[in-house]
Coordinates of C-alpha atoms (C1' of nucleotides) in Angstrom, one line a residue:
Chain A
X1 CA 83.3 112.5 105.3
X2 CA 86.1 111.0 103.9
X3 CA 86.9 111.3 100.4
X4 CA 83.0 110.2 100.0
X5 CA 81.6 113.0 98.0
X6 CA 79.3 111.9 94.9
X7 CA 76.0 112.0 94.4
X8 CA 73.5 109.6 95.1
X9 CA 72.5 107.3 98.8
X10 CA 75.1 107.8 101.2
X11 CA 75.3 103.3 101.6
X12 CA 76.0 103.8 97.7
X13 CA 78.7 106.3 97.9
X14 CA 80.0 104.2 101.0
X15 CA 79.6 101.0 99.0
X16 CA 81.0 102.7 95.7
X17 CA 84.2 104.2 98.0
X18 CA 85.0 100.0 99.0
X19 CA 84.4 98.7 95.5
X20 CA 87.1 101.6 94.6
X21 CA 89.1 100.2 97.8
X22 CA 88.9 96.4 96.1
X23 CA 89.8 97.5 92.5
X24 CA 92.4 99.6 93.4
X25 CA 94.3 96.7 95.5
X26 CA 93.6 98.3 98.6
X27 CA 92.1 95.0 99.6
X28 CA 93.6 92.2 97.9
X29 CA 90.8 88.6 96.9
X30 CA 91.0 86.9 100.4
X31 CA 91.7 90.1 102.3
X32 CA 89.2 91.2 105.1
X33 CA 87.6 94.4 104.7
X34 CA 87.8 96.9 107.8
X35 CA 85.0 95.8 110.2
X36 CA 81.6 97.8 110.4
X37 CA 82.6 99.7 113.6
X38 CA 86.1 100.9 111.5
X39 CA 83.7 101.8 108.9
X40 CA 81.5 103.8 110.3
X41 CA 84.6 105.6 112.1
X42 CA 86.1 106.1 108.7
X43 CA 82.9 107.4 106.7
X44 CA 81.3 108.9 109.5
X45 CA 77.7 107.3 109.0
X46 CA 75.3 105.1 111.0
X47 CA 76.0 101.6 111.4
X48 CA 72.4 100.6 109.3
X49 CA 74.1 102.8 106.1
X50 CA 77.2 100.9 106.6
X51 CA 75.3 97.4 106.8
X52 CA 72.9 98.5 103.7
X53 CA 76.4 99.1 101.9
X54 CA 77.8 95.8 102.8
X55 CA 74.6 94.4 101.8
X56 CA 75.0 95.8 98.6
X57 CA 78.3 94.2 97.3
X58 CA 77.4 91.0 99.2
X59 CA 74.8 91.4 96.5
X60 CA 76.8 91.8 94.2
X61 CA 79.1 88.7 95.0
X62 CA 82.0 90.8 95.2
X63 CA 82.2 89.9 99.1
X64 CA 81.8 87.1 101.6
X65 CA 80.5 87.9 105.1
X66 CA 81.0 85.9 107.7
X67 CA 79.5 85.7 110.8
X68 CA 81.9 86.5 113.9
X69 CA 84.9 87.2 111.7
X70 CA 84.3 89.8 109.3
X71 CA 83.8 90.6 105.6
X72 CA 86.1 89.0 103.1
X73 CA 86.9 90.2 99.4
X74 CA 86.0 87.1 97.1
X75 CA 88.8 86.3 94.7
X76 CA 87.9 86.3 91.2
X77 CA 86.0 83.4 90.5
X78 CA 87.4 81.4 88.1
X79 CA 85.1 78.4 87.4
X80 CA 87.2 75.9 88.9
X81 CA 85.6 73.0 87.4
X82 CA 84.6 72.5 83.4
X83 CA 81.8 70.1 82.7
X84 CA 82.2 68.9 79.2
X85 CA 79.1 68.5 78.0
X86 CA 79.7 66.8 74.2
X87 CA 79.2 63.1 74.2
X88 CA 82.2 60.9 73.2
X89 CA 82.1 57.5 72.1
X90 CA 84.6 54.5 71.4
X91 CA 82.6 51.8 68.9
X92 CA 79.5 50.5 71.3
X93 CA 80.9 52.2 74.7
X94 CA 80.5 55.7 75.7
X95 CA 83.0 57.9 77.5
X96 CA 81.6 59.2 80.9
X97 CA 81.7 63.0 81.9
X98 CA 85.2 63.7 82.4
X99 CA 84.6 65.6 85.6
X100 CA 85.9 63.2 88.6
X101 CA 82.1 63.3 89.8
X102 CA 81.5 60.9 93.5
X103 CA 78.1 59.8 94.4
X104 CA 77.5 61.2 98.1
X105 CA 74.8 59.1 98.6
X106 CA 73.2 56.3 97.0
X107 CA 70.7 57.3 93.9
X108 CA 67.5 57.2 95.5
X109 CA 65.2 56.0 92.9
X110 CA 61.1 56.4 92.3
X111 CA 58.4 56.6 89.9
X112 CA 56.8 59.4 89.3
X113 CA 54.7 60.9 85.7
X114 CA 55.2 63.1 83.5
X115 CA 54.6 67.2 84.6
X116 CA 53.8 70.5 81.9
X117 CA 57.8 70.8 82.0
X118 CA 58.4 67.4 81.2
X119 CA 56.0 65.9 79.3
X120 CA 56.2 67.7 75.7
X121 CA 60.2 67.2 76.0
X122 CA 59.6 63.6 76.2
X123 CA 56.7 64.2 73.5
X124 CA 54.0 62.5 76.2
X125 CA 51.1 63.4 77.6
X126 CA 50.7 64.4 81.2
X127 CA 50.8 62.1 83.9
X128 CA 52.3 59.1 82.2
X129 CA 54.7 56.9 83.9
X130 CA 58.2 57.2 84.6
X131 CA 61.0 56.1 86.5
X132 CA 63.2 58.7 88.3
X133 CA 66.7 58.3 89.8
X134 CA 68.0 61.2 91.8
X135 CA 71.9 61.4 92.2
X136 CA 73.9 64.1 94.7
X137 CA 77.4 64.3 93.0
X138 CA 80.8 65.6 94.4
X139 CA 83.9 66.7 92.7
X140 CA 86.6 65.7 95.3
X141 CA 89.2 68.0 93.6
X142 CA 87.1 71.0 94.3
X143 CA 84.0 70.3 96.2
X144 CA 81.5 71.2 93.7
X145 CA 78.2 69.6 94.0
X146 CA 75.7 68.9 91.4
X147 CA 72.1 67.6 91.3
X148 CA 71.9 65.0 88.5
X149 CA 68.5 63.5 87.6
X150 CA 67.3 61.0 84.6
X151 CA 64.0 60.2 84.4
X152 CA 63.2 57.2 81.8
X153 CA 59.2 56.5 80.0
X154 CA 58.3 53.5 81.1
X155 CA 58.1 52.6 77.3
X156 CA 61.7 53.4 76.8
X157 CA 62.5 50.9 80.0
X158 CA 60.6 48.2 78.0
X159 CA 62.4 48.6 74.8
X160 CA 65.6 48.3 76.5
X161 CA 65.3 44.8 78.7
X162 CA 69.0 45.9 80.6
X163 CA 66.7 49.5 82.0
X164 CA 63.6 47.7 83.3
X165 CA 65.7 46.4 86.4
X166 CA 67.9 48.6 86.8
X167 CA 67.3 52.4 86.2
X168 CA 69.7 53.5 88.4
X169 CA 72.8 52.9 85.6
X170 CA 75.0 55.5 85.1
X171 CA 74.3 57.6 81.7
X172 CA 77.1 56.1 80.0
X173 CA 75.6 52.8 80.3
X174 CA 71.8 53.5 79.6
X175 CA 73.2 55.4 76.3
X176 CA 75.3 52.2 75.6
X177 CA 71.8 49.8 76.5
X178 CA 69.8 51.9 74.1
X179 CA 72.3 51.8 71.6
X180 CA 72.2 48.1 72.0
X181 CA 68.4 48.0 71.7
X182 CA 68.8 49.4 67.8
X183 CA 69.1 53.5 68.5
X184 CA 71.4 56.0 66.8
X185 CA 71.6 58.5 69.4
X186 CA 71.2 62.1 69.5
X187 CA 71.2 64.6 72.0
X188 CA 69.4 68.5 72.0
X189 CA 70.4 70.2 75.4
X190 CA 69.4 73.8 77.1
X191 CA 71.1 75.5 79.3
X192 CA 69.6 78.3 81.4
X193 CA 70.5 80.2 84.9
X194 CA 68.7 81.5 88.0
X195 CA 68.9 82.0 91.7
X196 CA 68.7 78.6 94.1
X197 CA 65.2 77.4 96.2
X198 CA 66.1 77.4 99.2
X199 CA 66.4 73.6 99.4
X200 CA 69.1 73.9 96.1
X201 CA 70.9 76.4 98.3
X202 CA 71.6 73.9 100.6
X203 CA 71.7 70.9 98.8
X204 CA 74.4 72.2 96.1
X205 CA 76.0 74.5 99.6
X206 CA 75.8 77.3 97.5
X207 CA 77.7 80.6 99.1
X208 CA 75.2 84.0 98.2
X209 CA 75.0 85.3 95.4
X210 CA 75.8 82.8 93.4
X211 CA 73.5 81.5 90.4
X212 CA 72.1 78.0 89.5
X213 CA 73.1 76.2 86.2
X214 CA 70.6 74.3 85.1
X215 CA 70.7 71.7 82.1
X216 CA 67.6 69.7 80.4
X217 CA 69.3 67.0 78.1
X218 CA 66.8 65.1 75.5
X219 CA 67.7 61.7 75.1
X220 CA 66.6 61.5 71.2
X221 CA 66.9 57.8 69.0
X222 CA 65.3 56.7 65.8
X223 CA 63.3 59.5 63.9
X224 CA 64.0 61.4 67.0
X225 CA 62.0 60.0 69.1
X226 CA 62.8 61.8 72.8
X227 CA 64.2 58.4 75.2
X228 CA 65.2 59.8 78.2
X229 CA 65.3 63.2 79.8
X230 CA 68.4 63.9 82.2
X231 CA 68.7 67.5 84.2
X232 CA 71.5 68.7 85.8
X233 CA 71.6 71.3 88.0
X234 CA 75.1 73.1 89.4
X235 CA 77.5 76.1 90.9
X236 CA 77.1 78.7 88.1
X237 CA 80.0 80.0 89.2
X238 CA 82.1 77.1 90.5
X239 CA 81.9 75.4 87.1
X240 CA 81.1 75.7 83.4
X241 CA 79.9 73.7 80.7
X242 CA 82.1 73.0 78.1
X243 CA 80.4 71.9 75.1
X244 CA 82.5 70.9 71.2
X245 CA 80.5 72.2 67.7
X246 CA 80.8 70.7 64.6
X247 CA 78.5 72.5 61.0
X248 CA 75.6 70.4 60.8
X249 CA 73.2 70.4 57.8
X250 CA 70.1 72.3 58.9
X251 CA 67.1 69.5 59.6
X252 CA 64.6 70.5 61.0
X253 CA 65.7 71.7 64.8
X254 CA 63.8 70.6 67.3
X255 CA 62.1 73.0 69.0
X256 CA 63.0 72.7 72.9
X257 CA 60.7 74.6 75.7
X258 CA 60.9 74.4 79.0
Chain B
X1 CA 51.4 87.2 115.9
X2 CA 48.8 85.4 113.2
X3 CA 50.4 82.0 112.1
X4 CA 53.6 82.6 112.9
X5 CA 55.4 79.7 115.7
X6 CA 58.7 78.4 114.0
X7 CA 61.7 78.9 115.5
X8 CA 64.5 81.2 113.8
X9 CA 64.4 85.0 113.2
X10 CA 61.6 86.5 113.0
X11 CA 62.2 88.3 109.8
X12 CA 62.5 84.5 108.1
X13 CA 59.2 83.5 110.1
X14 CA 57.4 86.7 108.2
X15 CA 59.2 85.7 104.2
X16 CA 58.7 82.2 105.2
X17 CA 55.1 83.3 105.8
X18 CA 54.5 85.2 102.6
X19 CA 56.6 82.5 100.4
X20 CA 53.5 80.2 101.9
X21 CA 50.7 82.8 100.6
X22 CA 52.3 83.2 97.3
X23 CA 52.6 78.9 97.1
X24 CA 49.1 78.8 98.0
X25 CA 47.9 81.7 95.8
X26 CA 46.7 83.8 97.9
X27 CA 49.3 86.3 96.3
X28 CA 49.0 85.1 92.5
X29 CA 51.9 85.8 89.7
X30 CA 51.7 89.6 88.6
X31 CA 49.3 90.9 92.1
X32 CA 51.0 92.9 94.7
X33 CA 51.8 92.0 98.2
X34 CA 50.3 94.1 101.2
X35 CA 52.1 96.9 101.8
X36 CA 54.8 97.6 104.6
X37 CA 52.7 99.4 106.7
X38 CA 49.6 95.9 106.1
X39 CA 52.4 93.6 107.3
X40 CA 53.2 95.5 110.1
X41 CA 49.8 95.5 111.4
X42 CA 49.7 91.6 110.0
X43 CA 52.2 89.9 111.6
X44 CA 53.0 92.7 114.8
X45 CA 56.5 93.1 113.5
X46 CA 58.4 96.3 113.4
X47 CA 59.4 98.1 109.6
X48 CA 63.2 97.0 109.6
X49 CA 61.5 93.5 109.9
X50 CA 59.2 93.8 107.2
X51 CA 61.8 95.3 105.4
X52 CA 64.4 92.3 105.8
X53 CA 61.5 89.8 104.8
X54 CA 61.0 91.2 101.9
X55 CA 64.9 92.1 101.0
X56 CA 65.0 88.1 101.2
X57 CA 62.3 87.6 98.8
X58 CA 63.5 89.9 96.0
X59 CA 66.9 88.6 96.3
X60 CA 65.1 85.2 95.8
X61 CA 63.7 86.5 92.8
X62 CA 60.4 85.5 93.9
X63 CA 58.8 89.1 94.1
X64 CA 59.6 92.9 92.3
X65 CA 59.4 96.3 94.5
X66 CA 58.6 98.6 92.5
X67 CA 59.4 102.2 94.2
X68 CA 56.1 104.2 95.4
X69 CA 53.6 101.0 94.2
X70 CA 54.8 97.9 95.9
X71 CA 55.9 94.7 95.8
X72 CA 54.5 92.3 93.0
X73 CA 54.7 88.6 92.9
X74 CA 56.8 87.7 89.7
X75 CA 55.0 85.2 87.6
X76 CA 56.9 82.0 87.3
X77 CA 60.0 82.5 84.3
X78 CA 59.8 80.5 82.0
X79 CA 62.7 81.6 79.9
X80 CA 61.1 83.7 76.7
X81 CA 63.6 83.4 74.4
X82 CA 65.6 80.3 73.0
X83 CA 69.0 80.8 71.5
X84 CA 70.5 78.2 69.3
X85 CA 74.1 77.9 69.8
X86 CA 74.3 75.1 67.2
X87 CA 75.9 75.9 63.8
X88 CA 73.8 75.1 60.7
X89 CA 75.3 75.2 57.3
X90 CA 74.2 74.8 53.4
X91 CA 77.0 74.5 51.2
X92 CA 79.1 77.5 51.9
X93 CA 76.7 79.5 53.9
X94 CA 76.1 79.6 57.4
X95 CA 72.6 80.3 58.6
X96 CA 72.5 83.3 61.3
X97 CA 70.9 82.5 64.8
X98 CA 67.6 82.3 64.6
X99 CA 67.0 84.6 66.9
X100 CA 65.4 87.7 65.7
X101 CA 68.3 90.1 67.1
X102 CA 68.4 93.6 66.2
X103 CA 71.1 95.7 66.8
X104 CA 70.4 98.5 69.3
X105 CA 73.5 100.2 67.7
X106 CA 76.1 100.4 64.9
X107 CA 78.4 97.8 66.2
X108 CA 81.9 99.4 68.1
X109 CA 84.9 98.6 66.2
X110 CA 88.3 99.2 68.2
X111 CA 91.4 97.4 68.3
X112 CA 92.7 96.1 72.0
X113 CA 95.2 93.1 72.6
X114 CA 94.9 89.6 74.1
X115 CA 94.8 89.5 78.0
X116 CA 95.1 86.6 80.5
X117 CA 91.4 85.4 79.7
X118 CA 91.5 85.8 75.7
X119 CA 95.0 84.7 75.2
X120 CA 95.3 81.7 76.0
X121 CA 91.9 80.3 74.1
X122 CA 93.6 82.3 71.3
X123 CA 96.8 80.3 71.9
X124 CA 98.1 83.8 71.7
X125 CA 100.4 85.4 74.5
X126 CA 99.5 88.7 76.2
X127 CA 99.6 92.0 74.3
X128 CA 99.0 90.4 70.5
X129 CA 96.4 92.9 68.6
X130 CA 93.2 92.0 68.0
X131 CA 90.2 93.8 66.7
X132 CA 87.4 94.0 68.7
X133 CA 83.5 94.7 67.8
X134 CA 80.6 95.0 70.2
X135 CA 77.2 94.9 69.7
X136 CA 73.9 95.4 71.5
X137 CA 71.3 93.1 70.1
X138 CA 67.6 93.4 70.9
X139 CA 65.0 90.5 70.0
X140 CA 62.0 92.6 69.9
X141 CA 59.8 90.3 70.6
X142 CA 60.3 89.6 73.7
X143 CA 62.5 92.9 75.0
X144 CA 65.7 90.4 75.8
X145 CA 68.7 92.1 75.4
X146 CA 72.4 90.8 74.5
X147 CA 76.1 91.8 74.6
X148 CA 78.0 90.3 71.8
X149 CA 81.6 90.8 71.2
X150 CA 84.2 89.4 68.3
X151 CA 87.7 89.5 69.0
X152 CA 89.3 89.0 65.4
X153 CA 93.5 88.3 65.9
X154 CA 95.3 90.0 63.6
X155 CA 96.9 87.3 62.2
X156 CA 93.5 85.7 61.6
X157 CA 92.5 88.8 60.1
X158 CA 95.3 88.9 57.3
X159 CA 94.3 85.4 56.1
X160 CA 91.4 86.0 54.9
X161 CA 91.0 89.3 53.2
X162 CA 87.2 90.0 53.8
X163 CA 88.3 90.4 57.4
X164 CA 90.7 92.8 57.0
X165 CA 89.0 95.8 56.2
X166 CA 85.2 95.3 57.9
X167 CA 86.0 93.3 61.2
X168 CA 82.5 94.3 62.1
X169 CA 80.9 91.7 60.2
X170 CA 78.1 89.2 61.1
X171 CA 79.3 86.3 62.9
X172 CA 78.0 84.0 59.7
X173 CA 79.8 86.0 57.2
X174 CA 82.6 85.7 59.0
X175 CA 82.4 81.7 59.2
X176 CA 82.1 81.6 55.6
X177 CA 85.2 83.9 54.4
X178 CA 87.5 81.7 57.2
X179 CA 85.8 78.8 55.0
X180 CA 86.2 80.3 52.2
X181 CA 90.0 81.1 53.3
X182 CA 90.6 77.0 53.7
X183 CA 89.8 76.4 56.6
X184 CA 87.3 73.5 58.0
X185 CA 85.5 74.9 61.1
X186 CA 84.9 73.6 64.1
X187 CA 84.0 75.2 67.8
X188 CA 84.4 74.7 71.6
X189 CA 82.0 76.7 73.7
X190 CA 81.9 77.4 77.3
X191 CA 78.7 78.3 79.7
X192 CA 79.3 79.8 82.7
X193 CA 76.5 81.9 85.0
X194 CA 77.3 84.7 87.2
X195 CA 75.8 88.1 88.7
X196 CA 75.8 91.3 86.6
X197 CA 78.2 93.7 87.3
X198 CA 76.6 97.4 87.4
X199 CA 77.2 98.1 84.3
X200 CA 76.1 94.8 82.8
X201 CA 72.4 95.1 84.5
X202 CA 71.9 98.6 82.8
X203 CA 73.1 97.5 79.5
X204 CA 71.2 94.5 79.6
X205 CA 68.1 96.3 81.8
X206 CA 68.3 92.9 84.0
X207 CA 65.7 93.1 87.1
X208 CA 66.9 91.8 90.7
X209 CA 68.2 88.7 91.2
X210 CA 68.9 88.1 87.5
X211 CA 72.0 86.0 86.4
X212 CA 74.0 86.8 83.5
X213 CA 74.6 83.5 81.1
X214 CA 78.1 84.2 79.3
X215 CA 79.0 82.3 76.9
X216 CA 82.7 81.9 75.0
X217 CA 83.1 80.3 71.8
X218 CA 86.7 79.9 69.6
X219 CA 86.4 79.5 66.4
X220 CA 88.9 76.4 65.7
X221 CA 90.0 76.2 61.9
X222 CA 92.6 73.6 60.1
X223 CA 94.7 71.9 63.0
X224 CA 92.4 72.9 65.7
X225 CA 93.6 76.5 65.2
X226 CA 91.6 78.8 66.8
X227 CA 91.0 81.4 64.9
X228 CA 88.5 84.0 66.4
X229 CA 86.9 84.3 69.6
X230 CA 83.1 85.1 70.4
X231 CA 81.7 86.6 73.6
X232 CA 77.7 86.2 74.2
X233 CA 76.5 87.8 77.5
X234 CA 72.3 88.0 78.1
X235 CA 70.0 87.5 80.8
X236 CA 70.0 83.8 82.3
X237 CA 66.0 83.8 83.3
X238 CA 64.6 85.4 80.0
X239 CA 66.9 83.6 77.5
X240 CA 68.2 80.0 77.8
X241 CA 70.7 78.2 75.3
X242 CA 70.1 75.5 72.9
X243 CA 72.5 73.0 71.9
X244 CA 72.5 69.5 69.7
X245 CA 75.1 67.3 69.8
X246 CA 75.9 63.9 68.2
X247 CA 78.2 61.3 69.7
X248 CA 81.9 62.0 68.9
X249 CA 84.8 60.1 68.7
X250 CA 87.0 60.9 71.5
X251 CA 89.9 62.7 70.0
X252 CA 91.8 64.8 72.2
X253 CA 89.2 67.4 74.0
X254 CA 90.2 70.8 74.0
X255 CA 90.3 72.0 77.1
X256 CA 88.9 75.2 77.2
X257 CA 90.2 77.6 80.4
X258 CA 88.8 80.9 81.2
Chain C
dT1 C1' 86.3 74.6 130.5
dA2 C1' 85.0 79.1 131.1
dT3 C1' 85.2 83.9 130.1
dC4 C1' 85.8 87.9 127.5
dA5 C1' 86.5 91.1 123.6
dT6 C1' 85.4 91.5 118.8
dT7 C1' 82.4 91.1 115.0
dT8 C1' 78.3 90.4 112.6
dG9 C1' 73.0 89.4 113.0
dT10 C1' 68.5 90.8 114.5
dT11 C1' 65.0 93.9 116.2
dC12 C1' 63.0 97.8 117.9
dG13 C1' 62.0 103.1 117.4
dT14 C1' 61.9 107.4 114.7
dA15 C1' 62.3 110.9 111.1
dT16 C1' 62.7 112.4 106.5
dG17 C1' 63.1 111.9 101.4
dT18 C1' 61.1 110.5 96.9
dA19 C1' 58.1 108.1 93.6
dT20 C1' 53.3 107.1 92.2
dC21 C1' 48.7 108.1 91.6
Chain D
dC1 C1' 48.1 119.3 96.3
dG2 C1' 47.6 115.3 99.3
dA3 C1' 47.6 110.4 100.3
dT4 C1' 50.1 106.2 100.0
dA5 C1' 54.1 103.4 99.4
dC6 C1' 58.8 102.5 99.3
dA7 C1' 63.9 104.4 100.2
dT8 C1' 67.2 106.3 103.1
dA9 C1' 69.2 107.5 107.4
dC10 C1' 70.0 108.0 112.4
dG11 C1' 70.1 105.9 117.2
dA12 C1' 70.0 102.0 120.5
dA13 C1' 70.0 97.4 122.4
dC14 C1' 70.6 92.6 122.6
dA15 C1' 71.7 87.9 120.4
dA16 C1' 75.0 84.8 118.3
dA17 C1' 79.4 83.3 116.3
dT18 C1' 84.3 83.5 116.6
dG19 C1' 88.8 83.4 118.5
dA20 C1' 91.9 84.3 122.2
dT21 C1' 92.7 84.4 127.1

DNA sequence: TATCATTTGTTCGTATGTATC
DNA sequence: CGATACATACGAACAAATGAT
């Protein structure tokens, strides 16, 4: 053994002894780590300990393995992208999200009604109508992905002649059409995190370990009433939301479930 | 082999297999799965491949092993616990979050300096003193821990004279002696997700495959000053965050780095 | 293009340790 | 105490990706 000699699984101590290895400097972020076979020469163990030790901080995010070349210490993962969240607005127009998002494709739009999830945060029953609109969007700068949907009551479409046609505006513009059609908008978000589907794995090329943002945004108008409902689902650990507070009197806060 | 023909390895044929009978509920939320040795006799697979089928699951967080019982399908998380992140105010008081924390602890005082993630949202350079004060808050209803931290500049500290000699107290009280000290309050929060470091899962008693949400909010008073700086860190499946937001002029967004 | 060495991925077999009931 | 279930550990072989020859 070498210099492995705390209690505990062997893979632990193993994976404990390359943690040590990272923090000390010993491998620098981007730096490849020795390869199983040097491993197992160097802690004297079976290759499955070594692999169930590797596994471990993979786990952990702390490394990248790839396969063919070798495992790879993950540089500190600064969010490399900030999402500002508060809505801005210049007389009747409103400013979009700041982040240089792209469309990768075109937004592939549908109808669809209302589920348990949806349904009481648009304050209808279930299965009422709605359209949906679907958008995969790309940040150029750093390739970050995000899965942007709205879905709008076909009420609200009606109220607002410029939606009926054409649901698939950008939000900007819907928020701009509703305020047109006699709204004073308001906006209650929630923000929560957990591990891709397999399909958001994918879809957002998410690397492993690596945790799914996920936003529900309540379109609200007059006396509150819920308009729209946009989610937006992204690299916890590429990007972070960014959102601006100002003291507001307490009325009643909506309650917001998921 | 019994229903099992797509292509790939074998130990994605078996999860892929037992993702299906926990879809179709045949395995509902909260029942166990058959054992190692049943799925071995099941699908004609050898341990390690059980094994690695169900390694993918948990890190999926679809299922929980639970060490001499088995492996239990997790019911579906709908996140228990809402925290509003949105500051309410009457008069000169600020209302606490509504969340029914309790603190686990006294709260840690110490005093530490400003490093290359705190300084700069400080608008501080490295090594200015700050206090620090850490708590452990429990909502007991629902079991969901949180980390929360304060990190009080001195400077702030000597401006308003409350501060000075109990840094550890509640994030309210503290809003009202900075108000109280002249200042109008306003604050920029960031949400980032991310996987628990060791310690982080045993303070916070996080299952597999549980995210951290971490929040950081300054504390901005007169001139977009930031004054203190708030660290929030819980579990990102249990708890989710609630903001509301109005439609804001645009003045000059503060971009918030960490 | 083809081949080869290196490296990680998958799969089998087997034995023993430890937690739960 | 024993039976059952998961955890750890060793050994061995072949597959697949990668990069260089």
């Amino acid at each position: 053994m070498a210099g492995i000699e705390r209690p505990g699984p062997l893979y632990q101590q193993v994976a404990a002894a390359i943690r040590q290895g990272i923090a000390d400097g010993d491998f620098p972020p981007g730096s490849p780590l020795p390869s199983e076979a040097q491993l197992i020469e160097r802690y004297q163990v079976s290759r499955p300990t070594v692999r169930n030790a590797i596994s471990a901080l993979r786990s952990e995010g702390l490394i990248e393995v790839r396969h063919g070349k070798g495992s790879f210490v993950k540089d500190a993962q600064t969010p490399l992208l900030t999402i500002e969240r508060t809505v801005t607005r210049s007389g009747k127009t409103f400013a979009p999200d700041p982040a240089q998002w792209q469309q990768a494709h075109e937004p592939t739009v549908y109808r669809t009604t209302t589920t348990d999830t949806t349904g009481p945060l648009l304050n209808l029953g279930e299965g009422e109508a709605l359209f949906g609109v679907d958008r995969v969007l790309t940040d150029p700068a750093t390739g970050t992905r995000a899965l942007h949907r709205v879905l709008i009551p076909f009420a609200t479409a009606e109220n607002a002649p410029t939606l009926a046609g054409a649901p698939d505006t950008a939000p900007e513009e819907i928020y701009a059409a509703l305020t047109a059609a006699g709204h004073k908008l308001t906006w209650s978000e929630t923000v929560r995190a957990r591990m891709p589907q397999a399909d958001e794995r994918t879809a957002l090329e998410l690397p492993d370990a690596t945790p799914v943002i996920h936003t529900l945004r309540v379109t609200h108008g007059t006396d509150d009433q819920p308009l729209i409902l946009e989610e937006l689902r992204t690299s916890g650990s590429q990007a972070q939301l960014s959102y601006r507070i100002t003291a507001d009197s307490p009325r009643a806060l909506r309650a917001v479930r998921s």
